[in-house]
Backbone as a ProteinNet text record, in pm:
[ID]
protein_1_A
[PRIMARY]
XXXXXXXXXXXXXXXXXXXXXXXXXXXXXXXXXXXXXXXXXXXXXXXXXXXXXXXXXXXXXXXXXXXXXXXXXXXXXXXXXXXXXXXXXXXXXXXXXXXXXXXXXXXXXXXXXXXXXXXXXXXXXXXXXXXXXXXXXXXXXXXXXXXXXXXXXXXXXXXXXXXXXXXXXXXXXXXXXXXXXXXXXXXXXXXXXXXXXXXXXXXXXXXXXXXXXXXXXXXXXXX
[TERTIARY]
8080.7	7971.3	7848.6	7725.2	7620.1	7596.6	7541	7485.5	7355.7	7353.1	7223.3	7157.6	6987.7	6922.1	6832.1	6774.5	6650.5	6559.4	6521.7	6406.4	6479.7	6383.4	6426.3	6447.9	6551.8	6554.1	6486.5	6504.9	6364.8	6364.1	6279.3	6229.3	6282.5	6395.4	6432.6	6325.3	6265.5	6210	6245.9	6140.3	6212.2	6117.8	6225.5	6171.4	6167.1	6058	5975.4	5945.8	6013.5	5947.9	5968.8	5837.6	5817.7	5878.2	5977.2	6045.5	6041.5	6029.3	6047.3	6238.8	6313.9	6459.4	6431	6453.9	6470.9	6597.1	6607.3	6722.7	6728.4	6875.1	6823.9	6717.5	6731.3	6606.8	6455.4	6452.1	6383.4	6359.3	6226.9	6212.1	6171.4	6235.6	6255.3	6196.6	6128.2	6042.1	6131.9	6124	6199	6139.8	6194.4	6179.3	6266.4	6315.3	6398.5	6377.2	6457.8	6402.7	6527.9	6530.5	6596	6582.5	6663.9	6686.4	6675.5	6681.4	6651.4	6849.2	6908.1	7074.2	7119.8	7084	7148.5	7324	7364.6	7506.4	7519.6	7525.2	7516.9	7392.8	7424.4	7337.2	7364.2	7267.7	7297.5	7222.8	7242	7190.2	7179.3	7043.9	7022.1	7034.4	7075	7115.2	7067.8	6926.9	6891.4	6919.8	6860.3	6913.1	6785.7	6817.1	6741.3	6609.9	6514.2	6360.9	6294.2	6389.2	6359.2	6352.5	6243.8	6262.5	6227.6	6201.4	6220.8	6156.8	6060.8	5952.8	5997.3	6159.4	6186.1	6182.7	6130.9	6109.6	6252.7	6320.2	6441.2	6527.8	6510.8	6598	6538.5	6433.1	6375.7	6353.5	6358.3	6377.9	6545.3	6645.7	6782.1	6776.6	6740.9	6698.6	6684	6550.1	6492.8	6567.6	6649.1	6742.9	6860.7	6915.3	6958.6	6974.1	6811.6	6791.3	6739.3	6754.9	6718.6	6859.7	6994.8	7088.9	7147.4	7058.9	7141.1	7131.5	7121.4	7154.9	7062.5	7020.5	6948.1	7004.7	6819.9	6835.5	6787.6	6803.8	6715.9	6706.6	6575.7	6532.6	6466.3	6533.4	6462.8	6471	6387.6	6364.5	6483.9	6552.9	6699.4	6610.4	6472.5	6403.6	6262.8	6186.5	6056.7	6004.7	5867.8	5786	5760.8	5778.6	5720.4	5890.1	6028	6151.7	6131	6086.9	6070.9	6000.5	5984.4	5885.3	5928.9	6054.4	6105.7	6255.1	6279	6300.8	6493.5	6557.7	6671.3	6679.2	6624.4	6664.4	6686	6663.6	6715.7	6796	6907.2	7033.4	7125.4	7095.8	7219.2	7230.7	7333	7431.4	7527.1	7494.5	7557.8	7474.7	7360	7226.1	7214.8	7216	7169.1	7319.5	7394.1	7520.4	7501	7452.8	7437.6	7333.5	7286.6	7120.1	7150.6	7232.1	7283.3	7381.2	7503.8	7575.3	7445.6	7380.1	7268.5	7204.3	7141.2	7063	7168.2	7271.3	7403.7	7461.6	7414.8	7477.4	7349.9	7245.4	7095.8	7052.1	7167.7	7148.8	7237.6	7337.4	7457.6	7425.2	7333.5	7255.2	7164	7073.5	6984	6996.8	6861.3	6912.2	6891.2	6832.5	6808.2	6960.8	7028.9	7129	7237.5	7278.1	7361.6	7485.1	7588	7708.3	7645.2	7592.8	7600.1	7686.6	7783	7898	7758.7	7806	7692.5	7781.6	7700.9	7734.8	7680.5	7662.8	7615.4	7606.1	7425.3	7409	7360.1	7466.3	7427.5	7401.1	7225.2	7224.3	7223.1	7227.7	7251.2	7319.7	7313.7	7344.2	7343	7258.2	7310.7	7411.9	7503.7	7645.5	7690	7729.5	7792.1	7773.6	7655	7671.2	7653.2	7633.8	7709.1	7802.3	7924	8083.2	8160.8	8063.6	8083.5	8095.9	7982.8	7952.4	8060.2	8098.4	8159.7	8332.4	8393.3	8485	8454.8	8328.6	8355.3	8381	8301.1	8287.6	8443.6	8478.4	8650.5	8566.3	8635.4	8653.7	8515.3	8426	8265.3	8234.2	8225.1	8171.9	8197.8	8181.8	8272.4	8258.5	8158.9	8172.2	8059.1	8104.1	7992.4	7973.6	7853.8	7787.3	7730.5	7824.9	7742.8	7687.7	7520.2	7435.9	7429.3	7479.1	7490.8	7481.7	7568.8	7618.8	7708.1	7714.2	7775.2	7872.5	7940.6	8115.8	8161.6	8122.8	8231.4	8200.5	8100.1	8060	8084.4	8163	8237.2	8402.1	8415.6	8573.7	8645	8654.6	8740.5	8762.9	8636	8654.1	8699.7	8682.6	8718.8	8888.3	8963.5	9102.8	9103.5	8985.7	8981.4	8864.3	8832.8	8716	8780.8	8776.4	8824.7	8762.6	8614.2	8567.5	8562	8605	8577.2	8442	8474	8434.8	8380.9	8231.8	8198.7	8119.8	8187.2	8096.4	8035.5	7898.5	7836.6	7803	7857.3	7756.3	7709.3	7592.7	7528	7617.9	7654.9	7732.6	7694.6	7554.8	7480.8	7489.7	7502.6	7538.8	7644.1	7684.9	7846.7	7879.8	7808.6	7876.6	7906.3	7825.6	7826.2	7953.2	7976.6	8105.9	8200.1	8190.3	8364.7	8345.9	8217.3	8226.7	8300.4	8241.2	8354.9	8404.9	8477.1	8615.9	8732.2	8654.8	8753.9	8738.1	8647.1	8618.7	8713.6	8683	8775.5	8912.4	8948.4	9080.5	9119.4	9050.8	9059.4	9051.7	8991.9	8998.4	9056.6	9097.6	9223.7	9240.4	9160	9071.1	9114.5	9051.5	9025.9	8847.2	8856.6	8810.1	8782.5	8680	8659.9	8529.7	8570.7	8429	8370.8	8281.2	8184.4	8089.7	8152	8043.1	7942.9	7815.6	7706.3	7667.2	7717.5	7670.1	7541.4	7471.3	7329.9	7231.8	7293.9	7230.6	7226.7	7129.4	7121.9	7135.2	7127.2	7127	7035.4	6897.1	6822.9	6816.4	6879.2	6930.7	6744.1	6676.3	6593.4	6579.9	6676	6665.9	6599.3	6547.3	6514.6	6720.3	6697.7	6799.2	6918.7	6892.4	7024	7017	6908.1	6886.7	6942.9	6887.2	6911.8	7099.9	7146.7	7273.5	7352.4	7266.7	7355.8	7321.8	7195.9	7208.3	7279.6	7318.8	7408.5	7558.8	7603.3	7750.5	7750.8	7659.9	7635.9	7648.5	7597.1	7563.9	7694.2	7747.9	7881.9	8006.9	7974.5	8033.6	8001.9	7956.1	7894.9	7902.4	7915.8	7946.3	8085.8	8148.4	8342.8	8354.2	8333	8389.7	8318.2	8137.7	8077	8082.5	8037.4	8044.3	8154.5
10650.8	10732.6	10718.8	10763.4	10693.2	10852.1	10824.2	10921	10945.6	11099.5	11177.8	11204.9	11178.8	11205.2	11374.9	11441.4	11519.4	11460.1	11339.1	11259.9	11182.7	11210.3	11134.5	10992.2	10896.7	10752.9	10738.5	10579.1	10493.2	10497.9	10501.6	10518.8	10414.9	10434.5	10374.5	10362.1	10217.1	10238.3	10336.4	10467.1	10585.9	10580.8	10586.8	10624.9	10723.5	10793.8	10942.8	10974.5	11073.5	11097.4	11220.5	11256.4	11417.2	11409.6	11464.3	11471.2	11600.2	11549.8	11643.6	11649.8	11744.6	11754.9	11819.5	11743.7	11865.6	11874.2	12019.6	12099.7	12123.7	12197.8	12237.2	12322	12410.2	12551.7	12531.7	12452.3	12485.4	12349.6	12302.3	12163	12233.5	12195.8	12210.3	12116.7	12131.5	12063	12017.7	11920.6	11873	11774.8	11729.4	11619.7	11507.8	11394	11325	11193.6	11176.7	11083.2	10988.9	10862.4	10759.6	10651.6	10626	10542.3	10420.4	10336.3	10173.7	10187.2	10106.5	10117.2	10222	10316.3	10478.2	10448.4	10524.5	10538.6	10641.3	10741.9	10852	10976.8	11057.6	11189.1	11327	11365.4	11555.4	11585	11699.2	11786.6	11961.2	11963.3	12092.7	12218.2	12306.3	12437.5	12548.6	12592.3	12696.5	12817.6	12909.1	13095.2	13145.5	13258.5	13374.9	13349.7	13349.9	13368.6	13245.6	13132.8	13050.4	12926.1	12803.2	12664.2	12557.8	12472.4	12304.2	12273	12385	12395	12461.5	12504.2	12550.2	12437.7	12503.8	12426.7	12390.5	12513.4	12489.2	12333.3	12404	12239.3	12100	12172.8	12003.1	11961.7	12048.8	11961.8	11896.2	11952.5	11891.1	11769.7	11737.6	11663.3	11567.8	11550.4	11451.9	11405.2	11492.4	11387	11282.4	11397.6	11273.1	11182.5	11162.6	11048.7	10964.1	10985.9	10904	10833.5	10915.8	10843	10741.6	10717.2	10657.5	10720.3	10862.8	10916.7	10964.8	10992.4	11032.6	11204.2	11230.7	11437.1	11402.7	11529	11634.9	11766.8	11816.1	11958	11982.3	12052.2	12166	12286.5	12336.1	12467.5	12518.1	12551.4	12621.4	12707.1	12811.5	12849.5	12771.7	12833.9	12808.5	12896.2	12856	12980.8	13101.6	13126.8	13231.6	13292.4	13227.1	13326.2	13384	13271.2	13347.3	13493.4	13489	13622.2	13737.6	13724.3	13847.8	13815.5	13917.9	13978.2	13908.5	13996.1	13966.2	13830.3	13749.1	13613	13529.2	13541.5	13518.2	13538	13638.5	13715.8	13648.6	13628.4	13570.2	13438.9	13491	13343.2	13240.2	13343.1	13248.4	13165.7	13230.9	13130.6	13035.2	13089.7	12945.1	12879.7	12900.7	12776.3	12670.7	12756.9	12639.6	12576.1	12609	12554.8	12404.8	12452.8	12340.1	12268.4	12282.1	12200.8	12133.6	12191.1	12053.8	11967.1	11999.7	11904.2	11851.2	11822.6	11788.4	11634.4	11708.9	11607.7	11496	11541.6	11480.1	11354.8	11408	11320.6	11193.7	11280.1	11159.5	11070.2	11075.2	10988.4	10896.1	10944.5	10946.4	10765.2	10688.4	10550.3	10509.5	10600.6	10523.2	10580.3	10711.3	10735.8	10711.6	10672.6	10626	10580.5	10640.9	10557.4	10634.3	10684.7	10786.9	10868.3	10869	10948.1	11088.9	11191.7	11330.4	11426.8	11511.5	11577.6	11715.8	11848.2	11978.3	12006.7	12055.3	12133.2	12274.1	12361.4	12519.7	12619.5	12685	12807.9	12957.9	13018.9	13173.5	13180.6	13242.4	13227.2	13131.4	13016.9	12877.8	12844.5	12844.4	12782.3	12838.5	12995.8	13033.8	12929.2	12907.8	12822.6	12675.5	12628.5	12491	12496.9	12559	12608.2	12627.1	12710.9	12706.3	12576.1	12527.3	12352.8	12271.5	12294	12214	12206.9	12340.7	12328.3	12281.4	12361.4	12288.2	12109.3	12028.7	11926.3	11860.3	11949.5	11824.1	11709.8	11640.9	11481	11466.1	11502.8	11446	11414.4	11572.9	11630.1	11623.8	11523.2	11473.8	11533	11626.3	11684.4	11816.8	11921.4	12053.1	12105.1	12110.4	12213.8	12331.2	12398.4	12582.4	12605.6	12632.3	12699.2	12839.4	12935.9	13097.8	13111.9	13073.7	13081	13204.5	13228.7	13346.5	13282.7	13197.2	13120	13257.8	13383	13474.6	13513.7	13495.4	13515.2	13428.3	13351.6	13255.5	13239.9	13362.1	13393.9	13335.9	13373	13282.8	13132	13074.2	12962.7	12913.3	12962.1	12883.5	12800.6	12830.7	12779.3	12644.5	12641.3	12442	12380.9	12418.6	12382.5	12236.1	12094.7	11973.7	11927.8	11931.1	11871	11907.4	11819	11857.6	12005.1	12109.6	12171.3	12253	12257.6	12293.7	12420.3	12456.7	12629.4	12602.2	12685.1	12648.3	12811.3	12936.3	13034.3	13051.4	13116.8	13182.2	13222	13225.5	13364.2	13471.1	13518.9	13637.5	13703.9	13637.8	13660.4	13739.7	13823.5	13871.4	13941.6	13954.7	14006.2	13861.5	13760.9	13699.4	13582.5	13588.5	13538.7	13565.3	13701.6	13800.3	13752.3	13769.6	13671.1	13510.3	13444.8	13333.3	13304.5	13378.1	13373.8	13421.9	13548.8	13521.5	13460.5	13361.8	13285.9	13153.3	13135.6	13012.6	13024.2	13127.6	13138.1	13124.7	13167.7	13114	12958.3	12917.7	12730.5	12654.3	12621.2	12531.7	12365.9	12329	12191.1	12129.1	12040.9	12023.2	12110.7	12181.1	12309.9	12292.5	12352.9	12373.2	12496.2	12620.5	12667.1	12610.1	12665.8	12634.6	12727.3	12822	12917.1	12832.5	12866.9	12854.7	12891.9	12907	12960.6	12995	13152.3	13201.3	13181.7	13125.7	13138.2	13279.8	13339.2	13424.2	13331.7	13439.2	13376.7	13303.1	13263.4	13138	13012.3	13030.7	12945	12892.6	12997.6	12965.9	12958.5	12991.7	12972.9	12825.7	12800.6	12620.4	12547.6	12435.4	12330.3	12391.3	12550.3	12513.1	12484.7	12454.8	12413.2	12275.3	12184.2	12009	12024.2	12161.5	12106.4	12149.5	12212.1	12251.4	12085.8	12024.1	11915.2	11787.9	11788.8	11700	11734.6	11854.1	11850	11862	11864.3	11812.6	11709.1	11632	11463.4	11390.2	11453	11409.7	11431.7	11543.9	11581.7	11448.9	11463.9	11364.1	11204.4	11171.3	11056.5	11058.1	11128.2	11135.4	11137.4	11247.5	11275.5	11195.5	11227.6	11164.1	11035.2	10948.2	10797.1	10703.7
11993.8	12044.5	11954.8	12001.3	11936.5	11858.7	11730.6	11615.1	11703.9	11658.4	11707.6	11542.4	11571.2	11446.9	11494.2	11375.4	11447.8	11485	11494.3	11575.6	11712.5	11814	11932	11905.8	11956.6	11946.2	12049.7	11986.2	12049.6	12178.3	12255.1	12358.5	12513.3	12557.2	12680.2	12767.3	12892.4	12975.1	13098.7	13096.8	13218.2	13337.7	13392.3	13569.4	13610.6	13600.3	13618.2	13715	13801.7	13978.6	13978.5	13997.3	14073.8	14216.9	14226.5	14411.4	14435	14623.6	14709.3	14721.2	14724.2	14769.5	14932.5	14998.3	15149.7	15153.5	15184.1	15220.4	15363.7	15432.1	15516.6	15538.2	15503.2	15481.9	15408.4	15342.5	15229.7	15152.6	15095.3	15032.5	14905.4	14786.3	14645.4	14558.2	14480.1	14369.2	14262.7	14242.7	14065.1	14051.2	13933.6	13830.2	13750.1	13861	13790.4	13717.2	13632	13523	13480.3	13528.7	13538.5	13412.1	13325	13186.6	13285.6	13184.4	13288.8	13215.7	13336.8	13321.8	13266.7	13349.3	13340.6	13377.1	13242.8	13243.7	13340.7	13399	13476.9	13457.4	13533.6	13567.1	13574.1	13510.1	13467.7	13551.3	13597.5	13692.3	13645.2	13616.6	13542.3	13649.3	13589.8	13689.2	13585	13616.1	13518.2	13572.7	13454.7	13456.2	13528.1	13545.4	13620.8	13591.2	13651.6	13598.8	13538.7	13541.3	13476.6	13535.9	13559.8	13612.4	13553.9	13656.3	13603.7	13466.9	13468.3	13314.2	13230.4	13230.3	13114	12975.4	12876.3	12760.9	12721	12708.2	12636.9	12703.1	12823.3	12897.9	12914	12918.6	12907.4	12763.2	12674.8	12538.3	12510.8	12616.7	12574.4	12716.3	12803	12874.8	12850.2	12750.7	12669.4	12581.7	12501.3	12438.3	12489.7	12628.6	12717.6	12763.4	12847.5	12816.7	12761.9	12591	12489.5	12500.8	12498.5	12517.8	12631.4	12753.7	12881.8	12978.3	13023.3	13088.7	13187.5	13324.6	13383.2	13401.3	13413	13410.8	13576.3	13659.8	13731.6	13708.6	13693.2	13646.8	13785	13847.8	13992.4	14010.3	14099.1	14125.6	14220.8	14202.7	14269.2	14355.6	14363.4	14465.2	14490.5	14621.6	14617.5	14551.9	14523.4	14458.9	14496	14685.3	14746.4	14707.5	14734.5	14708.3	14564.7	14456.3	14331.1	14314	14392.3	14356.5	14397.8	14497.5	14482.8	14414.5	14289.1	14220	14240.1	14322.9	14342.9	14405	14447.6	14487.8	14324.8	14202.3	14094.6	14032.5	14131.2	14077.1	14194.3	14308.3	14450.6	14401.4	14331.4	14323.3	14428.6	14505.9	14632.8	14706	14662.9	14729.4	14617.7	14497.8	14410.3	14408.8	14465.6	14458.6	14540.7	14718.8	14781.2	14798.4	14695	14675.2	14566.6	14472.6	14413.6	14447.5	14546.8	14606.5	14729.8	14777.2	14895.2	14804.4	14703.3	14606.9	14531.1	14529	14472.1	14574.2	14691.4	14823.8	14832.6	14835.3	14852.6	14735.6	14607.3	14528.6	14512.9	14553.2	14592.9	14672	14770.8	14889.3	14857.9	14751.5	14671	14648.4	14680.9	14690.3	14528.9	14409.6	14338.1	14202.6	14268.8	14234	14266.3	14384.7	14442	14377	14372.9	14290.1	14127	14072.5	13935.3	13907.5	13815	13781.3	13772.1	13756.2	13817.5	13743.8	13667.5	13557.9	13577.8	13563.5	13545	13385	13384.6	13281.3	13342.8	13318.1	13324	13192.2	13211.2	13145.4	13200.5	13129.7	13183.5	13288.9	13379.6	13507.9	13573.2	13553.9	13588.6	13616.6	13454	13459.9	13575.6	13615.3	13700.1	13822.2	13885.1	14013.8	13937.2	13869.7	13843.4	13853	13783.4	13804.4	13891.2	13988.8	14140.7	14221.8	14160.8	14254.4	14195.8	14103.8	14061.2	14109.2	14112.3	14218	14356.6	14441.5	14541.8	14564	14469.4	14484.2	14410.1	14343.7	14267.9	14176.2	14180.9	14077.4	14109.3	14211.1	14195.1	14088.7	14048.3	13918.7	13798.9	13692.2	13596	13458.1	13476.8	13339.1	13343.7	13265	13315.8	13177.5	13104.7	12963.3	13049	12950.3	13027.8	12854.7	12857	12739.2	12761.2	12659.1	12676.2	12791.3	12867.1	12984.2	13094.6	13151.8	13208.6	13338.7	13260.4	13379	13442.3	13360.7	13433.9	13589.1	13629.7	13765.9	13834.4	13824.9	13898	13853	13779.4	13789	13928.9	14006.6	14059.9	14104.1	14119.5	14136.3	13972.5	13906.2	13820.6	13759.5	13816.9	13825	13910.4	14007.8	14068.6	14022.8	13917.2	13854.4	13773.8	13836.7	13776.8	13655.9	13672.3	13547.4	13398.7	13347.3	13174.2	13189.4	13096.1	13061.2	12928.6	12872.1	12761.4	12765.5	12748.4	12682.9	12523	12556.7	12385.4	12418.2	12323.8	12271.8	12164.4	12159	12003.7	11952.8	11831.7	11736.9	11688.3	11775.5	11762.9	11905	11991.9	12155	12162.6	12082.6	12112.1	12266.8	12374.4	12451.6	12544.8	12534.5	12656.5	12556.4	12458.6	12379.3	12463.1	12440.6	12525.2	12661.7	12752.2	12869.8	12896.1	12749.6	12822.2	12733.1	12683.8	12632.3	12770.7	12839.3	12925.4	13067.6	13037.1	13191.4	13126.2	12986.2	12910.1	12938.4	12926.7	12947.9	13154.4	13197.3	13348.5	13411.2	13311.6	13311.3	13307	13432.7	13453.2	13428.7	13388.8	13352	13187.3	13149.4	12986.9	12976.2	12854.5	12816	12663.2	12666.8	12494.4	12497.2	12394.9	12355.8	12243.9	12206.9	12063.7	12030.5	11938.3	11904.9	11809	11819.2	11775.2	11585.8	11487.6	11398.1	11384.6	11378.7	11360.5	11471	11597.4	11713.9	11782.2	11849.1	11965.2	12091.1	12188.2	12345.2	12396.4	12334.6	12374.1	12266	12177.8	12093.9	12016.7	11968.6	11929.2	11774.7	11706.3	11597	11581.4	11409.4	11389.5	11405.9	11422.2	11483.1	11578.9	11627.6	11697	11861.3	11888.9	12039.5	12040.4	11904	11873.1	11879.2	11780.7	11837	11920.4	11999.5	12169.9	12232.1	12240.1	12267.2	12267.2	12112.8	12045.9	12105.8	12100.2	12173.2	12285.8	12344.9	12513.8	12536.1	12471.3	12459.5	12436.7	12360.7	12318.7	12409.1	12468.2	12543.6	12736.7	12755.4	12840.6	12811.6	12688	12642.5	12658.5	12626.1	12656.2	12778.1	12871	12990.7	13161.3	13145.1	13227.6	13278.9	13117.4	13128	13100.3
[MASK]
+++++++++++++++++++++++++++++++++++++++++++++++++++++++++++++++++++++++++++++++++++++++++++++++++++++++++++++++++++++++++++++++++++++++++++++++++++++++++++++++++++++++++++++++++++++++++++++++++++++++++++++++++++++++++++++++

């Protein structure tokens, strides 16, 4: 597996496209970004209140694909659903919001044939987790960041893909959350508490190493 530095490596030629996703319902904004001989693809699934412009994810993104790997960062809503309040909490809407852009990518002519990976935060993970049972062996590998798996307690027993939980070690409640969504995981599984992290992992370096055991993680199981 390749060593991660605190400086980005050198610079892969990337294939940068602002896309339209049409859904049935609804056409969704993202941002995918293609390594020239992309080993596979993550598919970001962010938290409540939060999108394709989250900093946090798109700074672990970027290290991605420094390694090989192609991201998509999208808006799980439109802007006019964002705005009301509880459409950032229906997780059943953002599941099948991420299982259609899940299917769309699989179609996807310049993805086509990409082993396809889930990165979930906050509430994210939950419907990555979700998608990720529905889909089986699709889905070859899932990072949940201070993540909340427990709202997808039940699916989580056909949940196939390798699975990584990363929490803060200042996060203590959402710990006890998946500790016992960990223990519902019927899969290969691992947590990783965080030393001196909170729940946005803003301390200095510990965002670089939620990245790094993502990466690693995705280097084992994805590719």
């Amino acid at each position: 597996m390749k060593s991660l530095t605190t400086n980005l490596l050198q610079t892969n030629t990337m294939n940068r496209t602002e896309i339209d996703i049409p859904l049935a319902s609804v056409t969704l904004r993202g941002e995918l970004v293609i390594p020239e001989n992309a080993k596979g693809i993550v598919i970001f699934s962010h938290g409540s209140g939060s999108s394709r412009f989250s900093p946090r994810n798109r700074y672990v993104a970027t290290l991605i694909q420094e390694h090989g790997m192609g991201t998509l960062l999208f808006d799980l809503l439109t802007e006019k659903e964002d705005e009301i309040y509880e459409n950032r909490f229906d997780i059943d809407l953002l599941v099948e919001r991420l299982i259609e852009s899940t299917e769309w990518l699989l179609n996807y002519k310049q993805t086509k044939g990409m082993p396809i990976g889930y990165f979930g935060a906050s509430t994210g993970a939950a419907s990555a987790l979700r998608a990720a049972a529905h889909f089986g062996k699709t889905i070859k590998a899932v990072v949940s960041r201070g993540g909340r798996p427990d709202l997808a307690l039940d699916e989580l027993p056909i949940v196939t893909a390798p699975t990584l939980l990363l929490v803060g070690q200042l996060d203590e409640a959402v710990i006890e959350m998946n500790k016992i969504a960990y223990d519902r995981l019927g899969t290969i599984k691992e947590i990783k508490i965080i030393d001196g992290a909170t729940h946005l992992f803003e301390e200095p370096g510990k965002l670089f190493e939620v990245a790094k055991l993502a990466i690693l993680w995705y280097e084992r199981y994805l590719v």
